[in-house]
PDB file of C-alpha atoms in Angstrom:
ATOM      1  CA  UNK A   1      64.686 129.956 141.147  1.00 38.00           C
ATOM      2  CA  UNK A   2      66.369 132.595 143.509  1.00 40.00           C
ATOM      3  CA  UNK A   3      70.085 133.249 143.728  1.00 41.00           C
ATOM      4  CA  UNK A   4      70.694 132.319 147.321  1.00 45.00           C
ATOM      5  CA  UNK A   5      74.109 132.768 148.993  1.00 48.00           C
ATOM      6  CA  UNK A   6      74.679 129.026 148.491  1.00 79.00           C
ATOM      7  CA  UNK A   7      74.946 129.437 144.783  1.00 97.00           C
ATOM      8  CA  UNK A   8      78.518 129.772 143.407  1.00 98.00           C
ATOM      9  CA  UNK A   9      80.038 131.048 140.133  1.00 98.00           C
ATOM     10  CA  UNK A  10      83.442 130.705 138.379  1.00 98.00           C
ATOM     11  CA  UNK A  11      84.133 133.683 136.207  1.00 98.00           C
ATOM     12  CA  UNK A  12      87.250 133.341 134.017  1.00 98.00           C
ATOM     13  CA  UNK A  13      88.995 136.513 132.782  1.00 97.00           C
ATOM     14  CA  UNK A  14      87.406 138.282 135.789  1.00 97.00           C
ATOM     15  CA  UNK A  15      90.262 140.610 136.881  1.00 94.00           C
ATOM     16  CA  UNK A  16      89.228 143.289 134.343  1.00 88.00           C
ATOM     17  CA  UNK A  17      86.760 144.497 131.692  1.00 93.00           C
ATOM     18  CA  UNK A  18      83.648 142.476 131.145  1.00 96.00           C
ATOM     19  CA  UNK A  19      84.729 139.631 133.369  1.00 97.00           C
ATOM     20  CA  UNK A  20      85.110 141.941 136.309  1.00 97.00           C
ATOM     21  CA  UNK A  21      81.634 143.528 135.758  1.00 98.00           C
ATOM     22  CA  UNK A  22      80.050 140.093 135.567  1.00 98.00           C
ATOM     23  CA  UNK A  23      81.833 138.882 138.755  1.00 98.00           C
ATOM     24  CA  UNK A  24      80.505 142.056 140.677  1.00 98.00           C
ATOM     25  CA  UNK A  25      77.132 141.822 139.197  1.00 98.00           C
ATOM     26  CA  UNK A  26      76.636 138.096 140.096  1.00 98.00           C
ATOM     27  CA  UNK A  27      78.178 138.860 143.670  1.00 98.00           C
ATOM     28  CA  UNK A  28      75.463 141.386 143.956  1.00 97.00           C
ATOM     29  CA  UNK A  29      72.910 138.724 143.092  1.00 97.00           C
ATOM     30  CA  UNK A  30      74.189 136.675 146.141  1.00 97.00           C
ATOM     31  CA  UNK A  31      76.488 134.339 144.305  1.00 98.00           C
ATOM     32  CA  UNK A  32      79.876 133.319 145.800  1.00 98.00           C
ATOM     33  CA  UNK A  33      82.441 134.142 143.042  1.00 98.00           C
ATOM     34  CA  UNK A  34      85.715 132.789 142.083  1.00 98.00           C
ATOM     35  CA  UNK A  35      87.537 135.452 140.388  1.00 98.00           C
ATOM     36  CA  UNK A  36      89.830 133.944 137.824  1.00 98.00           C
ATOM     37  CA  UNK A  37      92.901 135.750 136.485  1.00 98.00           C
ATOM     38  CA  UNK A  38      95.520 134.677 133.867  1.00 96.00           C
ATOM     39  CA  UNK A  39      98.591 136.826 134.812  1.00 89.00           C
ATOM     40  CA  UNK A  40      97.716 139.622 137.332  1.00 91.00           C
ATOM     41  CA  UNK A  41      96.959 138.520 140.886  1.00 96.00           C
ATOM     42  CA  UNK A  42      96.872 142.005 142.136  1.00 97.00           C
ATOM     43  CA  UNK A  43      93.939 143.186 139.889  1.00 96.00           C
ATOM     44  CA  UNK A  44      92.080 140.028 140.806  1.00 97.00           C
ATOM     45  CA  UNK A  45      92.571 140.697 144.480  1.00 97.00           C
ATOM     46  CA  UNK A  46      91.168 144.237 143.719  1.00 97.00           C
ATOM     47  CA  UNK A  47      87.839 142.596 142.544  1.00 98.00           C
ATOM     48  CA  UNK A  48      87.789 140.115 145.512  1.00 98.00           C
ATOM     49  CA  UNK A  49      88.382 143.028 147.956  1.00 98.00           C
ATOM     50  CA  UNK A  50      85.575 145.063 146.391  1.00 98.00           C
ATOM     51  CA  UNK A  51      83.203 142.201 146.445  1.00 98.00           C
ATOM     52  CA  UNK A  52      83.946 141.481 150.029  1.00 98.00           C
ATOM     53  CA  UNK A  53      83.604 145.059 151.072  1.00 98.00           C
ATOM     54  CA  UNK A  54      80.124 145.127 149.663  1.00 97.00           C
ATOM     55  CA  UNK A  55      79.285 142.212 151.739  1.00 97.00           C
ATOM     56  CA  UNK A  56      79.657 139.366 149.114  1.00 97.00           C
ATOM     57  CA  UNK A  57      81.976 136.210 149.129  1.00 97.00           C
ATOM     58  CA  UNK A  58      84.841 135.920 146.721  1.00 98.00           C
ATOM     59  CA  UNK A  59      88.274 134.216 146.214  1.00 98.00           C
ATOM     60  CA  UNK A  60      90.809 134.319 143.533  1.00 98.00           C
ATOM     61  CA  UNK A  61      92.555 131.748 141.381  1.00 98.00           C
ATOM     62  CA  UNK A  62      95.180 132.062 138.593  1.00 98.00           C
ATOM     63  CA  UNK A  63      95.901 129.911 135.560  1.00 98.00           C
ATOM     64  CA  UNK A  64      96.004 129.562 131.856  1.00 98.00           C
ATOM     65  CA  UNK A  65      92.425 128.709 130.667  1.00 98.00           C
ATOM     66  CA  UNK A  66      93.997 126.567 127.902  1.00 98.00           C
ATOM     67  CA  UNK A  67      96.028 124.490 130.419  1.00 98.00           C
ATOM     68  CA  UNK A  68      93.851 121.420 131.539  1.00 98.00           C
ATOM     69  CA  UNK A  69      95.694 121.013 134.713  1.00 98.00           C
ATOM     70  CA  UNK A  70      95.544 124.466 135.787  1.00 98.00           C
ATOM     71  CA  UNK A  71      91.837 124.614 135.170  1.00 98.00           C
ATOM     72  CA  UNK A  72      91.195 121.329 136.925  1.00 98.00           C
ATOM     73  CA  UNK A  73      92.880 122.784 139.897  1.00 98.00           C
ATOM     74  CA  UNK A  74      90.719 125.861 139.704  1.00 98.00           C
ATOM     75  CA  UNK A  75      87.505 123.730 139.525  1.00 98.00           C
ATOM     76  CA  UNK A  76      88.785 121.652 142.497  1.00 98.00           C
ATOM     77  CA  UNK A  77      89.463 124.909 144.387  1.00 98.00           C
ATOM     78  CA  UNK A  78      85.874 126.260 143.774  1.00 98.00           C
ATOM     79  CA  UNK A  79      84.390 123.069 144.753  1.00 97.00           C
ATOM     80  CA  UNK A  80      86.404 122.933 148.024  1.00 97.00           C
ATOM     81  CA  UNK A  81      85.794 126.468 149.004  1.00 97.00           C
ATOM     82  CA  UNK A  82      82.104 126.631 147.898  1.00 97.00           C
ATOM     83  CA  UNK A  83      80.868 123.166 148.265  1.00 97.00           C
ATOM     84  CA  UNK A  84      79.964 122.805 144.594  1.00 98.00           C
ATOM     85  CA  UNK A  85      79.701 124.851 141.337  1.00 98.00           C
ATOM     86  CA  UNK A  86      76.409 126.248 139.913  1.00 98.00           C
ATOM     87  CA  UNK A  87      77.467 128.565 137.179  1.00 98.00           C
ATOM     88  CA  UNK A  88      80.579 128.951 134.945  1.00 98.00           C
ATOM     89  CA  UNK A  89      81.129 132.146 133.031  1.00 98.00           C
ATOM     90  CA  UNK A  90      83.950 131.868 130.587  1.00 98.00           C
ATOM     91  CA  UNK A  91      84.865 135.549 129.788  1.00 97.00           C
ATOM     92  CA  UNK A  92      88.582 135.066 129.267  1.00 97.00           C
ATOM     93  CA  UNK A  93      89.834 135.966 125.779  1.00 95.00           C
ATOM     94  CA  UNK A  94      92.328 137.726 123.713  1.00 94.00           C
ATOM     95  CA  UNK A  95      91.743 140.006 120.685  1.00 92.00           C
ATOM     96  CA  UNK A  96      94.898 140.693 118.518  1.00 92.00           C
ATOM     97  CA  UNK A  97      93.784 142.476 115.326  1.00 92.00           C
ATOM     98  CA  UNK A  98      95.303 142.279 111.838  1.00 96.00           C
ATOM     99  CA  UNK A  99      94.422 141.575 108.264  1.00 97.00           C
ATOM    100  CA  UNK A 100      94.331 138.050 107.374  1.00 98.00           C
ATOM    101  CA  UNK A 101      97.007 138.676 104.694  1.00 98.00           C
ATOM    102  CA  UNK A 102      99.487 140.079 107.151  1.00 98.00           C
ATOM    103  CA  UNK A 103      98.788 138.462 110.617  1.00 98.00           C
ATOM    104  CA  UNK A 104     101.607 136.326 111.622  1.00 97.00           C
ATOM    105  CA  UNK A 105     100.614 132.629 112.444  1.00 98.00           C
ATOM    106  CA  UNK A 106     102.313 132.814 115.950  1.00 98.00           C
ATOM    107  CA  UNK A 107      99.676 135.498 116.869  1.00 98.00           C
ATOM    108  CA  UNK A 108      96.817 133.446 115.101  1.00 98.00           C
ATOM    109  CA  UNK A 109      97.921 130.360 117.159  1.00 98.00           C
ATOM    110  CA  UNK A 110      97.887 132.322 120.316  1.00 98.00           C
ATOM    111  CA  UNK A 111      94.248 133.545 119.553  1.00 98.00           C
ATOM    112  CA  UNK A 112      93.076 130.175 118.954  1.00 98.00           C
ATOM    113  CA  UNK A 113      94.718 128.545 121.946  1.00 98.00           C
ATOM    114  CA  UNK A 114      93.363 130.937 124.440  1.00 98.00           C
ATOM    115  CA  UNK A 115      89.843 131.539 122.852  1.00 98.00           C
ATOM    116  CA  UNK A 116      89.047 128.052 121.294  1.00 98.00           C
ATOM    117  CA  UNK A 117      91.091 125.493 123.452  1.00 98.00           C
ATOM    118  CA  UNK A 118      90.622 127.637 126.457  1.00 98.00           C
ATOM    119  CA  UNK A 119      86.827 127.672 126.004  1.00 98.00           C
ATOM    120  CA  UNK A 120      86.735 123.876 125.417  1.00 98.00           C
ATOM    121  CA  UNK A 121      88.824 123.156 128.480  1.00 98.00           C
ATOM    122  CA  UNK A 122      86.600 125.207 130.737  1.00 98.00           C
ATOM    123  CA  UNK A 123      83.385 123.977 128.975  1.00 98.00           C
ATOM    124  CA  UNK A 124      84.454 120.453 129.545  1.00 98.00           C
ATOM    125  CA  UNK A 125      85.218 120.918 133.179  1.00 98.00           C
ATOM    126  CA  UNK A 126      81.899 122.880 133.673  1.00 98.00           C
ATOM    127  CA  UNK A 127      79.886 119.904 131.900  1.00 98.00           C
ATOM    128  CA  UNK A 128      81.264 117.655 134.319  1.00 98.00           C
ATOM    129  CA  UNK A 129      80.828 119.819 137.502  1.00 98.00           C
ATOM    130  CA  UNK A 130      77.978 122.294 137.305  1.00 98.00           C
ATOM    131  CA  UNK A 131      75.095 121.221 139.521  1.00 98.00           C
ATOM    132  CA  UNK A 132      71.406 120.756 138.298  1.00 98.00           C
ATOM    133  CA  UNK A 133      69.730 124.171 138.035  1.00 98.00           C
ATOM    134  CA  UNK A 134      72.937 125.701 136.892  1.00 98.00           C
ATOM    135  CA  UNK A 135      74.266 127.470 133.795  1.00 98.00           C
ATOM    136  CA  UNK A 136      77.274 127.520 131.630  1.00 99.00           C
ATOM    137  CA  UNK A 137      77.923 130.893 129.662  1.00 98.00           C
ATOM    138  CA  UNK A 138      80.683 131.347 127.121  1.00 98.00           C
ATOM    139  CA  UNK A 139      81.467 134.482 125.162  1.00 98.00           C
ATOM    140  CA  UNK A 140      81.388 135.148 121.565  1.00 97.00           C
ATOM    141  CA  UNK A 141      81.227 138.413 119.654  1.00 96.00           C
ATOM    142  CA  UNK A 142      79.003 140.387 117.492  1.00 95.00           C
ATOM    143  CA  UNK A 143      81.866 140.640 114.961  1.00 93.00           C
ATOM    144  CA  UNK A 144      80.799 137.152 113.727  1.00 93.00           C
ATOM    145  CA  UNK A 145      77.884 139.085 112.026  1.00 90.00           C
ATOM    146  CA  UNK A 146      79.335 142.449 111.569  1.00 87.00           C
ATOM    147  CA  UNK A 147      82.383 141.132 109.503  1.00 86.00           C
ATOM    148  CA  UNK A 148      84.801 143.966 110.461  1.00 87.00           C
ATOM    149  CA  UNK A 149      88.133 144.134 108.740  1.00 92.00           C
ATOM    150  CA  UNK A 150      91.168 142.943 110.812  1.00 94.00           C
ATOM    151  CA  UNK A 151      88.896 140.917 113.099  1.00 93.00           C
ATOM    152  CA  UNK A 152      89.475 137.662 111.016  1.00 97.00           C
ATOM    153  CA  UNK A 153      91.416 135.487 113.521  1.00 98.00           C
ATOM    154  CA  UNK A 154      89.262 136.719 116.543  1.00 97.00           C
ATOM    155  CA  UNK A 155      85.857 136.323 114.852  1.00 97.00           C
ATOM    156  CA  UNK A 156      87.042 132.873 113.615  1.00 98.00           C
ATOM    157  CA  UNK A 157      87.831 131.859 117.062  1.00 98.00           C
ATOM    158  CA  UNK A 158      84.487 132.923 118.447  1.00 98.00           C
ATOM    159  CA  UNK A 159      82.663 131.129 115.693  1.00 98.00           C
ATOM    160  CA  UNK A 160      84.221 128.043 116.999  1.00 98.00           C
ATOM    161  CA  UNK A 161      83.033 128.956 120.489  1.00 98.00           C
ATOM    162  CA  UNK A 162      79.415 129.354 119.319  1.00 98.00           C
ATOM    163  CA  UNK A 163      79.464 125.938 117.664  1.00 98.00           C
ATOM    164  CA  UNK A 164      80.912 124.339 120.684  1.00 98.00           C
ATOM    165  CA  UNK A 165      78.648 126.002 123.097  1.00 98.00           C
ATOM    166  CA  UNK A 166      75.297 125.084 121.150  1.00 97.00           C
ATOM    167  CA  UNK A 167      76.278 121.471 120.753  1.00 98.00           C
ATOM    168  CA  UNK A 168      77.112 121.228 124.544  1.00 98.00           C
ATOM    169  CA  UNK A 169      73.556 122.533 125.216  1.00 98.00           C
ATOM    170  CA  UNK A 170      72.263 119.546 123.508  1.00 98.00           C
ATOM    171  CA  UNK A 171      74.715 117.065 124.919  1.00 98.00           C
ATOM    172  CA  UNK A 172      73.536 118.125 128.385  1.00 98.00           C
ATOM    173  CA  UNK A 173      69.927 116.932 127.842  1.00 98.00           C
ATOM    174  CA  UNK A 174      68.346 115.805 131.103  1.00 98.00           C
ATOM    175  CA  UNK A 175      70.932 117.592 133.423  1.00 98.00           C
ATOM    176  CA  UNK A 176      68.908 120.747 133.938  1.00 98.00           C
ATOM    177  CA  UNK A 177      71.953 122.908 133.078  1.00 98.00           C
ATOM    178  CA  UNK A 178      71.571 125.595 130.452  1.00 98.00           C
ATOM    179  CA  UNK A 179      74.436 126.420 128.034  1.00 98.00           C
ATOM    180  CA  UNK A 180      74.411 129.732 126.124  1.00 98.00           C
ATOM    181  CA  UNK A 181      76.664 132.391 124.486  1.00 98.00           C
ATOM    182  CA  UNK A 182      76.744 136.170 125.110  1.00 98.00           C
ATOM    183  CA  UNK A 183      77.794 137.800 121.929  1.00 97.00           C
ATOM    184  CA  UNK A 184      78.748 141.472 122.843  1.00 96.00           C
ATOM    185  CA  UNK A 185      79.011 144.242 120.407  1.00 93.00           C
ATOM    186  CA  UNK A 186      81.861 146.846 120.768  1.00 91.00           C
ATOM    187  CA  UNK A 187      82.327 147.443 124.543  1.00 94.00           C
ATOM    188  CA  UNK A 188      84.277 150.167 126.389  1.00 93.00           C
ATOM    189  CA  UNK A 189      87.013 147.889 127.810  1.00 90.00           C
ATOM    190  CA  UNK A 190      90.850 148.361 127.732  1.00 85.00           C
ATOM    191  CA  UNK A 191      91.014 145.453 125.247  1.00 78.00           C
ATOM    192  CA  UNK A 192      88.579 147.416 122.767  1.00 84.00           C
ATOM    193  CA  UNK A 193      90.453 150.743 123.033  1.00 88.00           C
ATOM    194  CA  UNK A 194      93.922 149.355 122.631  1.00 84.00           C
ATOM    195  CA  UNK A 195      95.482 150.521 119.350  1.00 82.00           C
ATOM    196  CA  UNK A 196      92.430 152.428 118.088  1.00 86.00           C
ATOM    197  CA  UNK A 197      92.659 156.094 117.195  1.00 92.00           C
ATOM    198  CA  UNK A 198      89.723 158.261 118.497  1.00 94.00           C
ATOM    199  CA  UNK A 199      88.104 158.695 115.107  1.00 93.00           C
ATOM    200  CA  UNK A 200      87.751 154.831 114.774  1.00 90.00           C
ATOM    201  CA  UNK A 201      86.238 154.617 118.197  1.00 92.00           C
ATOM    202  CA  UNK A 202      83.640 157.276 117.362  1.00 93.00           C
ATOM    203  CA  UNK A 203      82.753 155.725 114.157  1.00 91.00           C
ATOM    204  CA  UNK A 204      82.366 152.216 115.809  1.00 90.00           C
ATOM    205  CA  UNK A 205      80.307 153.816 118.685  1.00 92.00           C
ATOM    206  CA  UNK A 206      78.003 155.473 116.183  1.00 93.00           C
ATOM    207  CA  UNK A 207      77.278 152.414 114.197  1.00 90.00           C
ATOM    208  CA  UNK A 208      74.391 151.079 116.385  1.00 92.00           C
ATOM    209  CA  UNK A 209      70.977 152.844 116.986  1.00 95.00           C
ATOM    210  CA  UNK A 210      71.881 153.637 120.402  1.00 94.00           C
ATOM    211  CA  UNK A 211      74.877 155.613 119.107  1.00 93.00           C
ATOM    212  CA  UNK A 212      77.358 154.576 121.962  1.00 95.00           C
ATOM    213  CA  UNK A 213      79.579 151.694 122.871  1.00 95.00           C
ATOM    214  CA  UNK A 214      78.355 149.102 125.348  1.00 95.00           C
ATOM    215  CA  UNK A 215      79.527 149.122 128.927  1.00 96.00           C
ATOM    216  CA  UNK A 216      80.824 146.158 130.793  1.00 97.00           C
ATOM    217  CA  UNK A 217      77.745 146.545 132.952  1.00 97.00           C
ATOM    218  CA  UNK A 218      75.482 146.136 129.990  1.00 97.00           C
ATOM    219  CA  UNK A 219      76.937 142.903 129.130  1.00 98.00           C
ATOM    220  CA  UNK A 220      76.934 141.829 132.854  1.00 98.00           C
ATOM    221  CA  UNK A 221      73.152 142.334 132.880  1.00 98.00           C
ATOM    222  CA  UNK A 222      72.621 139.770 130.039  1.00 98.00           C
ATOM    223  CA  UNK A 223      75.054 137.391 131.753  1.00 98.00           C
ATOM    224  CA  UNK A 224      73.006 137.652 135.150  1.00 98.00           C
ATOM    225  CA  UNK A 225      69.944 136.885 133.398  1.00 98.00           C
ATOM    226  CA  UNK A 226      71.421 133.752 131.771  1.00 98.00           C
ATOM    227  CA  UNK A 227      73.016 132.840 135.081  1.00 98.00           C
ATOM    228  CA  UNK A 228      69.839 133.179 137.168  1.00 95.00           C
ATOM    229  CA  UNK A 229      66.292 133.512 135.921  1.00 95.00           C
ATOM    230  CA  UNK A 230      66.702 132.508 132.302  1.00 97.00           C
ATOM    231  CA  UNK A 231      65.855 128.790 132.806  1.00 97.00           C
ATOM    232  CA  UNK A 232      63.928 128.640 129.570  1.00 98.00           C
ATOM    233  CA  UNK A 233      66.685 130.283 127.471  1.00 98.00           C
ATOM    234  CA  UNK A 234      69.209 127.221 126.387  1.00 98.00           C
ATOM    235  CA  UNK A 235      71.447 126.626 123.412  1.00 98.00           C
ATOM    236  CA  UNK A 236      71.191 130.364 122.321  1.00 98.00           C
ATOM    237  CA  UNK A 237      73.571 133.000 120.999  1.00 98.00           C
ATOM    238  CA  UNK A 238      72.378 136.298 122.840  1.00 98.00           C
ATOM    239  CA  UNK A 239      73.572 139.337 120.737  1.00 97.00           C
ATOM    240  CA  UNK A 240      74.120 142.166 123.326  1.00 96.00           C
ATOM    241  CA  UNK A 241      75.115 145.075 121.047  1.00 95.00           C
ATOM    242  CA  UNK A 242      72.529 148.079 121.097  1.00 95.00           C
ATOM    243  CA  UNK A 243      70.905 147.073 117.828  1.00 94.00           C
ATOM    244  CA  UNK A 244      73.995 146.759 115.556  1.00 89.00           C
ATOM    245  CA  UNK A 245      73.343 144.533 112.379  1.00 70.00           C
TER     246      UNK A 245
END
């Protein structure tokens, strides 16, 4: 299966970080891209402009991933503009960190709303919309295995994402739509660097055998594989972390 210009993708959280790299990578593969953003239309338009300048096709659309009406409007927009939806990559997420003993429950609820409910809302719409031969790709984290302190609420939310995604893969039997999870390790994004002193960043970067942080482009490569040629990979969690445990 080749990625022709007629194939289209929705990428949530595509205005920065991993989501932006995924949008740019899939556009380079010839896909028409809907660049979703939560709150910053200017950065989303930068992504669209970059894709367009490189000869690709892109549009932007805003909305809260946990709001079913906003996301229904987004899927309708993508269908209207592109004529259908072939791939959905749900890269939107938030990562406030605190020990379990001290995290306030308002922050906990916010993490679960965006990461769990948001993934469910987008996955539900994707399950109804993605055409045969397509793919649904959600995002987890290698922290579900690495068990790093202060990541409790975040890792908990991503464990739920994995469970949902792997069940959805089985529910879509006969639809010719693959459903997988990408679980990055520590990746050099603003979300990762926020609030971390340099010594902590250096320690985390040195924890895997490659002795560096991942880049958004590293994660985008795995995503592009699942979005395109990987038709026999289904119902899997792909740990993309340089060999971290």
